CSV table of C-alpha atoms and ligand atoms in Angstrom, one decimal:
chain,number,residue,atom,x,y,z
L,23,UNK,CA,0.0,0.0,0.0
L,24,UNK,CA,1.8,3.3,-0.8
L,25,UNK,CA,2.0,5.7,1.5
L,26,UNK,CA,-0.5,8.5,0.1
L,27,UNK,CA,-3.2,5.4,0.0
L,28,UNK,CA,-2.2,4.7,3.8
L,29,UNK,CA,-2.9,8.5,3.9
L,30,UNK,CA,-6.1,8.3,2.5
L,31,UNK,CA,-7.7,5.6,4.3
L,32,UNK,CA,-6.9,7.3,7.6
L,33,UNK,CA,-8.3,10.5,6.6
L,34,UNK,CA,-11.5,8.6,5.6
L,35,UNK,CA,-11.4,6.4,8.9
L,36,UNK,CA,-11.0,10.1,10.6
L,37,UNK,CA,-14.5,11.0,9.2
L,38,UNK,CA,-16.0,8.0,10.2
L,39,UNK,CA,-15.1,8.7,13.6
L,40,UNK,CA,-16.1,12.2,13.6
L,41,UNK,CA,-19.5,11.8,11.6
L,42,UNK,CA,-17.8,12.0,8.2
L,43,UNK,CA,-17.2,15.4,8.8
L,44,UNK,CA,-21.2,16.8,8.5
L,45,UNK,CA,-23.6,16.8,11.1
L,46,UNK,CA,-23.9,14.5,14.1
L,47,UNK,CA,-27.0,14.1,15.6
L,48,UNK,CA,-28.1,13.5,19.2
L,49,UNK,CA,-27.5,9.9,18.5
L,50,UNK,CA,-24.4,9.8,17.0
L,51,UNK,CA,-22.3,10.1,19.6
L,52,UNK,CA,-19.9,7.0,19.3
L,53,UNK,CA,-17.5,7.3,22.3
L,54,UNK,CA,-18.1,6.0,26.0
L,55,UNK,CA,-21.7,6.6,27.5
L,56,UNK,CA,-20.7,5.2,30.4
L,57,UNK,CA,-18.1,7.8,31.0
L,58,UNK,CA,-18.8,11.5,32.4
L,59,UNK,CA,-15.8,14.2,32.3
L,60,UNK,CA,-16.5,17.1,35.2
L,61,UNK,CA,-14.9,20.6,33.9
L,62,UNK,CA,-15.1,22.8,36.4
L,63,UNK,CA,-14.1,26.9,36.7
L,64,UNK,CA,-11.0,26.7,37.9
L,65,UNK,CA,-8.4,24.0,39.5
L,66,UNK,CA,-7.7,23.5,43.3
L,67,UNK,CA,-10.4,26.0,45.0
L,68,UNK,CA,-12.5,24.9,47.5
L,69,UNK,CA,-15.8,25.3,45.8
L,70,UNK,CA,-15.2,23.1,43.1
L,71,UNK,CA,-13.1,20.6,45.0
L,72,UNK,CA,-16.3,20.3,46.9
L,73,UNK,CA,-18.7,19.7,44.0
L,74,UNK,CA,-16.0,17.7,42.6
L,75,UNK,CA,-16.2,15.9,45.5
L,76,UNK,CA,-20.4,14.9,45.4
L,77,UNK,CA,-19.8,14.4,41.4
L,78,UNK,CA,-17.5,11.8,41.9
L,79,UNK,CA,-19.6,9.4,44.4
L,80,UNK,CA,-22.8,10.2,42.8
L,81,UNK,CA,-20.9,9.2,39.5
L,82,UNK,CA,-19.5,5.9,40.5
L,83,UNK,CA,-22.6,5.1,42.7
L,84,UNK,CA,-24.0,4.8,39.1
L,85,UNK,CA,-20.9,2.9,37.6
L,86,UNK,CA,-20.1,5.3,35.4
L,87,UNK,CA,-16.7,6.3,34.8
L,88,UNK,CA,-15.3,9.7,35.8
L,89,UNK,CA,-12.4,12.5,35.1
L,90,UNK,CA,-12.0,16.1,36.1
L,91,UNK,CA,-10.2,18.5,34.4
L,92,UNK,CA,-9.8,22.1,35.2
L,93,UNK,CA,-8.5,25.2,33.9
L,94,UNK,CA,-5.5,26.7,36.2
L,95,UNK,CA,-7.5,29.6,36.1
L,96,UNK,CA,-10.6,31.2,35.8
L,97,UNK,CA,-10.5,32.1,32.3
L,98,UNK,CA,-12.3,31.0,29.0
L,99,UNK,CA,-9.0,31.2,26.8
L,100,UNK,CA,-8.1,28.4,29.1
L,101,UNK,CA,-10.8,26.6,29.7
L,102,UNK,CA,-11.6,26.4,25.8
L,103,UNK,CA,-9.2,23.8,24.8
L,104,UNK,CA,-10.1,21.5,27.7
L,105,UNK,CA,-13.3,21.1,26.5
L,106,UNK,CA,-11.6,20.2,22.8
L,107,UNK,CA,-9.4,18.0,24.8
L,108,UNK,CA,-12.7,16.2,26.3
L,109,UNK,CA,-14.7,16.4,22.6
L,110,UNK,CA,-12.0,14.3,20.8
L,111,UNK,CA,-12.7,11.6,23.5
L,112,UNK,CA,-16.5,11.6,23.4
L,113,UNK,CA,-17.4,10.9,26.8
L,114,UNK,CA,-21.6,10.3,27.4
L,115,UNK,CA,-21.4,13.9,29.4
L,116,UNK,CA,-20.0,16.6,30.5
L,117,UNK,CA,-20.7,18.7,33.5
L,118,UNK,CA,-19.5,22.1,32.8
L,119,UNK,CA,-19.2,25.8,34.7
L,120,UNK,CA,-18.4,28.0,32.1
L,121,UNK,CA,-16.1,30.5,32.9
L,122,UNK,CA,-17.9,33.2,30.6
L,123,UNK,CA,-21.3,33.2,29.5
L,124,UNK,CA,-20.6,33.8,25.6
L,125,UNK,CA,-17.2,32.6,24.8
L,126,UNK,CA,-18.1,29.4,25.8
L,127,UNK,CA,-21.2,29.5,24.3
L,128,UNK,CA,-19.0,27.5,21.0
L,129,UNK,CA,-16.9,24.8,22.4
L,130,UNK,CA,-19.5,23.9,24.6
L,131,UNK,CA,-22.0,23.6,21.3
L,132,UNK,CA,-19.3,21.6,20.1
L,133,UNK,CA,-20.0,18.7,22.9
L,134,UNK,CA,-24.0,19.0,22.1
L,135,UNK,CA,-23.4,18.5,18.2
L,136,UNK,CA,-21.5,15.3,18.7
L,137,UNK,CA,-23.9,13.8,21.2
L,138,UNK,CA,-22.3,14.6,24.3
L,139,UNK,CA,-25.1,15.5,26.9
L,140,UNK,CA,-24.2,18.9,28.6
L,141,UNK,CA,-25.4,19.8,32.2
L,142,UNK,CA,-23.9,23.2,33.6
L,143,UNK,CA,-23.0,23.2,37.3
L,144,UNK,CA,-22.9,27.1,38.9
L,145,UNK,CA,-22.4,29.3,35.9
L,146,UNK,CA,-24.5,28.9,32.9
L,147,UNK,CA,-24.2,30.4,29.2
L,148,UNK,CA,-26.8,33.0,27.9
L,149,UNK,CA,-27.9,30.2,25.3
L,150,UNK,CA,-30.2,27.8,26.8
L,151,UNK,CA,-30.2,25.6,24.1
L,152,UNK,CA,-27.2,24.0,24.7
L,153,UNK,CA,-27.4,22.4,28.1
L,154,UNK,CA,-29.9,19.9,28.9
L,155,UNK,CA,-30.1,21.1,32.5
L,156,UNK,CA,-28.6,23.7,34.9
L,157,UNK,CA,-28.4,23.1,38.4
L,158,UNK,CA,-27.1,26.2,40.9
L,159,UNK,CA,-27.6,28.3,43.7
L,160,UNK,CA,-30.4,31.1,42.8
L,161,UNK,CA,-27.6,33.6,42.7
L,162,UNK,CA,-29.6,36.9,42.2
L,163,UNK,CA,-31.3,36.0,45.5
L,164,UNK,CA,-28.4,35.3,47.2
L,165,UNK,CA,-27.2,39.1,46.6
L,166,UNK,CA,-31.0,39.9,47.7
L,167,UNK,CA,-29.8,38.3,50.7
L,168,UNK,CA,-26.6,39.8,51.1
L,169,UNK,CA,-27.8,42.8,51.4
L,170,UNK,CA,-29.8,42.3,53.7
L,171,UNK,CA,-27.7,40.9,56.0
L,172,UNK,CA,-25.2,44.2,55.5
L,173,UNK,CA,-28.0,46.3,56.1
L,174,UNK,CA,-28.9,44.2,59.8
L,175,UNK,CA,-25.2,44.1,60.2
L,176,UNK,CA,-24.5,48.4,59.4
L,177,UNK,CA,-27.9,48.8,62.0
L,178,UNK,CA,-28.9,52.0,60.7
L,179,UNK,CA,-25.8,53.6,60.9
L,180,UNK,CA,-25.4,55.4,57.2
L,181,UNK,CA,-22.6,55.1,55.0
L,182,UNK,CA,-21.0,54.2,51.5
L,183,UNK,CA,-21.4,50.1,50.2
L,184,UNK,CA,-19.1,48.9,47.6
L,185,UNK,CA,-19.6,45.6,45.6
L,186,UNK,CA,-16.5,43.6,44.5
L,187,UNK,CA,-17.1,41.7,41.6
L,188,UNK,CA,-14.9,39.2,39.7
L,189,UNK,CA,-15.0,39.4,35.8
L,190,UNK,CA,-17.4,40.6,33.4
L,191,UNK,CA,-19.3,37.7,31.9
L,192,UNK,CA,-19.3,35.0,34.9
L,193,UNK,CA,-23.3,34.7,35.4
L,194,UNK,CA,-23.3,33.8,38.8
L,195,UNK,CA,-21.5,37.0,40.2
L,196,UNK,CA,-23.1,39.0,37.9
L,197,UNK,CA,-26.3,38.0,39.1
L,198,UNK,CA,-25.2,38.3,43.1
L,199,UNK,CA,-24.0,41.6,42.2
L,200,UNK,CA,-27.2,42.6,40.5
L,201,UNK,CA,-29.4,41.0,42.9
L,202,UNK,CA,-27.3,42.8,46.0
L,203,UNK,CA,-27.8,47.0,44.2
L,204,UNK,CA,-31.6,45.8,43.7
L,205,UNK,CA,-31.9,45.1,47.3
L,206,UNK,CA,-29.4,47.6,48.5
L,207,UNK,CA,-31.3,50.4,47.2
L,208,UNK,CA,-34.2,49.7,49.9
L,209,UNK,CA,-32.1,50.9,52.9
L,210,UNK,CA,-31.6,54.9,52.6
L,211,UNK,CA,-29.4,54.9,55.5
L,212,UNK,CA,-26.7,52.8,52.9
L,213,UNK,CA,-25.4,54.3,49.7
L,214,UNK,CA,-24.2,52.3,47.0
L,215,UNK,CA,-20.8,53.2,45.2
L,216,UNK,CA,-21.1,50.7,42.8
L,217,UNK,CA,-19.0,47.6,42.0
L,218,UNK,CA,-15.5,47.1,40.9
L,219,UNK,CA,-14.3,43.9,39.0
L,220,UNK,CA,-11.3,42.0,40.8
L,221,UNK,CA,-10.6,39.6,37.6
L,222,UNK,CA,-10.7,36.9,40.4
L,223,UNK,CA,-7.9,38.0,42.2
L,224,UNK,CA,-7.2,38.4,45.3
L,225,UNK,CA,-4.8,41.1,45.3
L,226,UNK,CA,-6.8,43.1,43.2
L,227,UNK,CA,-9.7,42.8,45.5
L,228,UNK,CA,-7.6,44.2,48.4
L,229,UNK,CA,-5.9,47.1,46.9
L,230,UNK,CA,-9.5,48.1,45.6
L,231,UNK,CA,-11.0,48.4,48.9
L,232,UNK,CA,-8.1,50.1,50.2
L,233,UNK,CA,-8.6,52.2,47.4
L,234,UNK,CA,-12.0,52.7,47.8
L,235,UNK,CA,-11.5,53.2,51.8
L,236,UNK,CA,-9.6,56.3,50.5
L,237,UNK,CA,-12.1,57.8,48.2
L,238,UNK,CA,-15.0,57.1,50.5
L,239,UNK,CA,-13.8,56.9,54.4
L,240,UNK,CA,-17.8,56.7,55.2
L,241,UNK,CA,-17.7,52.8,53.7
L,242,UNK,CA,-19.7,51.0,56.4
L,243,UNK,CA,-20.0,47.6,54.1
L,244,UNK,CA,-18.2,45.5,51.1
L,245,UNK,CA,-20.2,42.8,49.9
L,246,UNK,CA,-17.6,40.4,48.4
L,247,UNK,CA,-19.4,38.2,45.1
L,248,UNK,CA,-16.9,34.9,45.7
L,249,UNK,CA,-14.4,33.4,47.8
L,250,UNK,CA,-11.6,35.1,46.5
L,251,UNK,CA,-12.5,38.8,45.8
L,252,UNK,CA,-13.7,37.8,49.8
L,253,UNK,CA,-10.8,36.0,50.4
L,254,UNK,CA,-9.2,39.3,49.2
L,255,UNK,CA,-11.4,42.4,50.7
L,256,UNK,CA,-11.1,40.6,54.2
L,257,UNK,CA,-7.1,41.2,53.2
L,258,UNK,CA,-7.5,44.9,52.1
L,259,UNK,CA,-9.7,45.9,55.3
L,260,UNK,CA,-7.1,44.4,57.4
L,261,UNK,CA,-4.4,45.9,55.8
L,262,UNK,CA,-6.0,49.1,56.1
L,263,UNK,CA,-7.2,48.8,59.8
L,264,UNK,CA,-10.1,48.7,59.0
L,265,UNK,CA,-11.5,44.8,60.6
L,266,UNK,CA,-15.0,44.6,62.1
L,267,UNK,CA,-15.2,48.5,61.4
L,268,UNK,CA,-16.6,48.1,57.9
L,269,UNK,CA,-19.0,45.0,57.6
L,270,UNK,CA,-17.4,42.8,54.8
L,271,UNK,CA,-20.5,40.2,53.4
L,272,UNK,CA,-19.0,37.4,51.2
L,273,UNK,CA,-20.1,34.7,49.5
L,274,UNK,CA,-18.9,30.8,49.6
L,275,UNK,CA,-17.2,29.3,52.6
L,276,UNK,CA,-14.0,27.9,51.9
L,277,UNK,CA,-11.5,27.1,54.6
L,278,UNK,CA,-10.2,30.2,55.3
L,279,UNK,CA,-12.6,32.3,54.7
L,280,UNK,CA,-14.3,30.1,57.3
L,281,UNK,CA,-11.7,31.0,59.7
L,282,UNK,CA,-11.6,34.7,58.8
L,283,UNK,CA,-15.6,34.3,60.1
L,284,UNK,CA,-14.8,33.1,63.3
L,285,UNK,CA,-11.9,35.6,63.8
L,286,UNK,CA,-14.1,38.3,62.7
L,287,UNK,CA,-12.2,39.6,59.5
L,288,UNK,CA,-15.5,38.9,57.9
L,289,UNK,CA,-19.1,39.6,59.5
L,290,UNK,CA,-21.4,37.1,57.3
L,291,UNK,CA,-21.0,34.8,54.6
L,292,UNK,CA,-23.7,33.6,51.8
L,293,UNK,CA,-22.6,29.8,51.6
L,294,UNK,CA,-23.7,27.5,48.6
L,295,UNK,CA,-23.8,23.6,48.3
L,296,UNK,CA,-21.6,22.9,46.0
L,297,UNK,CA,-21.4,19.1,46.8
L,298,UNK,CA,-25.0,18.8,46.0
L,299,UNK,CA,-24.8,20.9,43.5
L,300,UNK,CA,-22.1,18.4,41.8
L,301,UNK,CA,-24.5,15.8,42.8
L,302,UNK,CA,-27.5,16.6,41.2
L,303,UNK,CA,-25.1,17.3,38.0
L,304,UNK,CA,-24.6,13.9,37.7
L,305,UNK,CA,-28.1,12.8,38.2
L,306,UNK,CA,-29.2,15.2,35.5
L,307,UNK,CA,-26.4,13.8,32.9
L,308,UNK,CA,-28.0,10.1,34.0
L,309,UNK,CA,-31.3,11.0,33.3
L,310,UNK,CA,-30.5,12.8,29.7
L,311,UNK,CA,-28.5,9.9,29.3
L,312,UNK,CA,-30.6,6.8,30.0
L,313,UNK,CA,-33.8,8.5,29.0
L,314,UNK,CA,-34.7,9.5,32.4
L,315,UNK,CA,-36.9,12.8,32.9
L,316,UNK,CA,-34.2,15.5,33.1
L,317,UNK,CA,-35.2,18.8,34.3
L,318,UNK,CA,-33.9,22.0,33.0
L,319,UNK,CA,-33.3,24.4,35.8
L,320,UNK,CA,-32.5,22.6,39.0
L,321,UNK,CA,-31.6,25.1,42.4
L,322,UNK,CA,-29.7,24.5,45.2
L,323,UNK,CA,-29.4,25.7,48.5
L,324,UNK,CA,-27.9,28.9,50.2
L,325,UNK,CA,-27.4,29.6,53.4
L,326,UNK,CA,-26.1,33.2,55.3
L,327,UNK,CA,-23.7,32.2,58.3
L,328,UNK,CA,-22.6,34.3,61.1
L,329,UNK,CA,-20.3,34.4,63.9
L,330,UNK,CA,-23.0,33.3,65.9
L,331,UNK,CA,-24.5,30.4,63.8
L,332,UNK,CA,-21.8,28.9,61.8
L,333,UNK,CA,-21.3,25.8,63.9
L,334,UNK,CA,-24.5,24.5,63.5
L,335,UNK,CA,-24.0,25.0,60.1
L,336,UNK,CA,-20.7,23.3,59.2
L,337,UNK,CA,-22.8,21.3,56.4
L,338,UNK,CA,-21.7,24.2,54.6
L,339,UNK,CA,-18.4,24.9,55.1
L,340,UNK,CA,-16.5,24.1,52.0
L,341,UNK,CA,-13.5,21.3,51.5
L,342,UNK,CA,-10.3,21.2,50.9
L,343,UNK,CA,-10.3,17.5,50.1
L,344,UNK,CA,-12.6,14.6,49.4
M,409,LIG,O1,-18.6,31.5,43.9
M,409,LIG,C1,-18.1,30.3,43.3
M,409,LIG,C2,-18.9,30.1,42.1
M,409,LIG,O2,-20.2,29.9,42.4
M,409,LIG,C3,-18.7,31.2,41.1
M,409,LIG,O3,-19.4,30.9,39.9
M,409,LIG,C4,-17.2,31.4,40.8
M,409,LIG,O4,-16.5,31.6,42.0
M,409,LIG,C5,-16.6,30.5,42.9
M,409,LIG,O5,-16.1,29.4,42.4
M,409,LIG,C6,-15.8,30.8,44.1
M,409,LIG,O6,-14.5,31.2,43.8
């Protein structure tokens, strides 16, 4: 056989395998239905180690095979060719948090057109036709609830409130932030500044409430949208002096920003369940999988935790490993 024939053949073999190159329907997905690939936001933070965590058992409760594979950061450019990575191996599906609620909108169609069923855990796209379910925290109402707690926290006393947010584009955060300035707006005593982006960093959430300490010394309240830009204002107030003087609300409950709530570097917390959260995921993908009634928007719990209540709510607190 000469070698352009050798050539040939595996080009043609190639479109076999990929649906001779057209369109692949629902059906046509070829690879291992018994497998399902997690991709989560972003590798080795507590929130998704813990739904990582209820993905995994639920999965292999089921006998279905499992992998996790996460971008090293929170970032679409990066988590892009992971879900190429997972495509080429056609697993039956793929829980997914996109990191941004349009650029992911592509690859992630990608996984639908070959047959791979697509659940979204936490974030979510703006195109609803690509998913067969979402499952997450109602995040607009957990801002709702945020604010409320700042507001009970600041007890009447007047002042500026700043929102830190994370990146344009993540739908959870965008909704806590909106759903926090909707609420905010009910309590005349508090003034809202607006919010700030923190491109997930830590560092950047600190130097802008320092910042924002300086433009505004009548800040009485930070309500931080995730566990780092919380992770981060908790830094910035203490770097400034400012601990337990401004009321810093965040939202998750990893480790240490578990400990920071105990120590009083932060006054409340808005904690989800993302163990259940990657549990359900997997249920979902069954379902859509084994012709099982899937639904399509699936939420979990949230809970606010205080100094005073946080032990009886340790459910909650977030893990660090399985
Ligand atoms: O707050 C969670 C998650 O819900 C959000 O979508 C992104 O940030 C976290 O992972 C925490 O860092």
């Amino acid at each position: 056989m000469s070698t352009r024939t050798v050539a040939l053949l595996g080009a043609a073999l190639l479109l076999t395998a990929c649906g001779g190159g057209g369109q692949i329907g629902d059906s046509g997905s070829s690879g291992n239905t018994k497998k399902m690939v997690l991709i989560p936001g972003v590798a080795a933070e507590p929130f998704y180690i813990s739904m990582e965590c209820g993905f995994r058992e639920a999965a292999k409760a089921k006998g279905y095979e499992v992998d996790v594979q996460a971008p090293t950061k929170f970032d679409s450019t990066l988590q892009t060719p992971i879900v190429t990575g997972v495509l080429a191996n056609k697993p039956g599906a793929v829980l997914i948090a996109p990191t941004d609620d349009k650029a992911m909108a592509g690859p992630m169609k990608q996984l639908k057109d070959a047959g791979i069923k697509v659940v979204e855990v936490d974030t979510k796209l703006e195109d609803t036709s690509i998913a067969v379910s979402t499952v997450s925290s109602n995040n607009e109402q957990g801002g709702q609830l945020a604010a409320q707690t700042l507001a009970k926290l600041a007890a009447g006393k007047s002042g500026s409130v700043l929102v830190l947010n994370t990146k344009a584009g993540t739908s959870t955060t965008d909704a806590r932030a909106k759903g926090f300035e909707d609420e905010i707006k009910k309590f005349p005593n508090l003034k809202y500044v607006g919010q700030q982006y923190t491109d997930n960093e830590p560092d950047q959430a600190a130097s802008k409430v320092t910042a924002t300490l300086a433009a505004n010394p009548d800040l009485v309240g930070v309500f931080a949208t995730n566990l780092n830009t919380g992770e981060g204002a908790a830094t910035g107030l203490r770097n400034a002096g400012k601990t337990g003087a401004v009321n810093l609300v965040g939202f998750d409950a990893s480790p240490k920003q578990v400990e920071d709530l105990r120590a009083g570097a932060v006054q409340a917390l808005i904690a989800q369940d993302p163990a259940t959260i990657g549990r359900t995921g997997v249920e979902q993908a069954i379902a859509a999988l084994e012709g099982g009634s899937v639904k399509r928007d699936i939420e979990t719990d949230l809970v606010a935790l205080t100094k005073a209540d946080m032990d009886t709510n340790q459910k909650y607190f977030y893990k660090q490993k399985c």
